[in-house]
Amino acid sequence: EFLQKRGETENVPINLSQWAFVNEKDIPKQYNSGDCGVFLLQYAKCFVGKFSMNFTQEDIHSIRNDMVKELHSNKLMAIPEKRSTNCTDVQSNLAEINDSDIEVIENVTVESKIKTVDATDSGSDCGILAWENLCESLQTVFPSHEKYTYVVELFQNTSRESFDGAPPFSFSCQVRINLNNQGEALEWLDKMQDHSLTTYRITRTFKAGCSRVLYKTERHCQHFRKKLTPKQISTSAMTKSKKAKRPLTGELRNKKTQCSSKLTLTIQIPTKKQRMAAKFKPYLLTHTTVLNLEFTHNHPITSAHALGFRDILEDTKEHFYELFENGHSPSSARHAYEQMLYIQSNTEMDAQESLADRAKNPLLTDICRLFTKWRETNYGADDGKELFEKLQEKVDEYNAANNEIGGKAMLQWYEQTSEADIDNTDTEADEEPKHKKRKRVNPMILAICTPLMARAHKEVCQAGEIVFCDSSSSMDRFNTSLFVLSTTTACSGIPLAVFMVSDETEETVWQALELVKQVLPSFAFFGNGTQTGPAVFMIDDSVVERTALLKSWPSARLLLCTFHFLQRQWTWLHNGQNKITNADRLSLIKDVRSLTYCKTESALQTQYKDLLASATAKKYPNFIKHLKEIWEKRFSWAHCYRQSLLIRGNHTNNYAEAGIKIIKEMVFCRVKAYNLVQMFYFIIETLELYYKRKLISIANSRLQTYIALRFQGINAKEVCKDSITHSDQEGWYKVPSRTDRGKFYDTNVAIGVCTCLQGKDGSPCAHQAAVVLTYGDNSCNFVTMMSAAAKRNLAKLALGKNAKDDVAFYASINQKQIEERFTIQVDEVKEQTMEGPHWDLMRAGAMDFEPELDKENKEQASNTDLSKENQCNDMCARLDQVVNTLKEKLTTSCDPQLMSGVEKFLTRFEKLSEHQSLAKLSSAFHQFGWEMGTTTRIQGGQIRHGKRIPIQATSAGRRRTGLSRGKGKIIAGRPVKSSMKHSMPVRRKAKGKRQHSLITNIQQGLQNAGKW
């Protein structure tokens, strides 16, 4: 119809029956909305001139130049076989046109055969293209997400540089994208950079809200150096000087190549003219974001070096934050993450590419920055008001979440203020009062009682008997002191409360203990209450701890740790100001030790008088004065005064020392905490979880930790179980002695006491273990795998109400035999409570049967002395026989080797007996002939003889592992000095450490570890 009307207008007859209509699909396609006319003219030119359609979207600029030439010369040009993609100026092309360069196409008429093109075959609607319909160059750069569509308004190939690793494309374009706001635009930019493996930095931004622009940003490639500030210039100069010292590697991190690639992203508001034109171009309303991109990089994009400068992806950051939450340091997080990348890669080539890409695998310095950011976000500042605000927020959250299950914490802020004291001594009216400034410090105190600690106060009977107290001041960079109150159980030591203080003055520790009373439950210390406290406190020889504890709990009995007491005496003897000679130090410390271990008060009095009258002590008036001073405190260190106390055989502070060791190694991992907030989290989460896992492991019949043999019923089988009978009093048993079958001891396993020498103070003994084996009763002194009730109680101690309540879960696979043996049923077991006459007796400190115990102890002591005397006589007779045998062999054989050996034995014996202690002589006798009776075993591919050498449990933790001694790296530099009133000062620490083995130092005449 159009052709007929057009023919009538031009007076050209058109017979449509002579025309052939063809639907041709295999033709060049248009990828934008502005070149449709050029494509149509080229289709017609090719059909009329019978040329091959060898042009593409990238040739449109050259075709436009050819069209200008054709219009200028009024002649048609032939389509070249291969077009040049170089862009030249139109005016210069016009000036260079020659007639000889134009090939004329003659005899072209309107009636020539024409092929029509179906516009829908371009895969677009009015120029809107999906990612699949873009040209290869744009597909390489633009993200392939299905929600993004594009309108290519301009595309132009540019000259590409040639070098190894050069980008395969170089172009400039103007594209419209269906983005409606700034958030969508920034999201698209991130995906574009991730897809194209490029990074663009902000060159400048524009103020939003003007008449036509909602958002606009200009960006440049990160390898372009913009104008530097003076500070950047000075930093650059320092960097160049450092690079000059490393000529081979100094340029590895130099990323500036003055790359010219840049982009501009603008979100426009359609104008009135564009809204009117939207009838023909609807994309003007839907694709309001215009991207002007010059993808002209002068450097490799996909090389390993180039990938090492990409920005870190958000997913990568989140993965590292998760590793930090799980306790990883930057270094360990890096190793774990790189291993994960390698394992998750399909091939080793993919793994190599992932490890080179900084977006997926950051550098260690980047990981350290992420760790610093994560730490500041979660733990706040390291000092000042911001720190205490963050800590108070965490404390309030903890109290709100754990108030119903016993968890509670209280914080007292650190604050220092200046006050003016007016000195009114001068009363003259014409003189002004003198002002004298003084600084008042309100110490930092943080008291914590976790739900597990609260349950221990209620369910562990030892919490009301004996509590250990110890501290350490090397937990953070400010050397904040951390105190732990703990008690003993058959499984392990259990913490009862933890508090932190900014200093260790007497007033501060007392204030902290008063704050501890407020966080403890009302039934604290096994029902004694927060004001009464436990019966006994075991502490080291610290004046501050002793004074503060007595002030808070005056009714409690304070006992000194035997090890720390003797250590302090040895330190005093070793002090040069006291002028004690090396020869007399060993003799005096042995005398003091004998005083400590006296069994009765009369023996203690006798040895004390003998020591005062000894010739060695009279040589040193200072020692006599010191001895009289410690004699006044004998009730706290002499063992004879502890026989009526339920201390469970604990004469040292080992449980508290082990608790501090657990906190340092298992909780803090031998690395100082960043600040108080992190220390708070370590206590309420990591320490709590450690003891939960330990108790649950035992409740599940999995003895994965070391438990002393005395808590496992050693020597119980030596007791005649058939002779065990019930006593007249409820809960008491008559148990026969292991050696004297006619002698019986009164035993109560419920409170863990026995009238024997070992069990009188609540220590586990063979008689108590025999009762447990015979009757299956629960005992606080033993870890038994037979009683399902005991295991359920352990689980409830660990998890509270969240523990499995079904007793059948804790039943042994031999439960049938156990029930038949003890004639008890699983559903009849009872939980431990704080009520009953046994617990009243325990709270009274076993004072009701103290005379009976003293009488029994005296009889046992006399029997023990008689037994030792008989044993000594027997050994002397055997020794005479050995000497006679040796003499006989020596005189009859006259063997040279035997004579040489006897000579060496006599020489060493004389040396040991003259200059060394009895301990050395005893050790020599123990080592005699040990190689003759040993067995050989193979271990680790090597032949080893004899048994393994046992060591002290804590000695392995004190081994030196190089100069660092196994400790992790801490923040370098000193904390910044601050005048803010909430900034805590750094406490000074001792410069070095000494050996911990007291007996070794005494024998070598050296001062022991510790500062007194």
PDB file of C-alpha atoms in Angstrom, residues 97 310 573 602 696 700 750:
ATOM      1  CA  ILE A  97      37.987  11.758  -1.001  1.00  0.00           C
ATOM      2  CA  ARG A 310      41.272  -6.075  43.341  1.00  0.00           C
ATOM      3  CA  LEU A 573      66.644 -16.723 103.878  1.00  0.00           C
ATOM      4  CA  SER A 602      52.668 -30.373 121.451  1.00  0.00           C
ATOM      5  CA  ILE A 696      29.570 -33.389  80.193  1.00  0.00           C
ATOM      6  CA  ASN A 700      28.696 -39.274  79.312  1.00  0.00           C
ATOM      7  CA  ALA A 750      27.522 -38.686 101.721  1.00  0.00           C
TER       8      ALA A 750
END
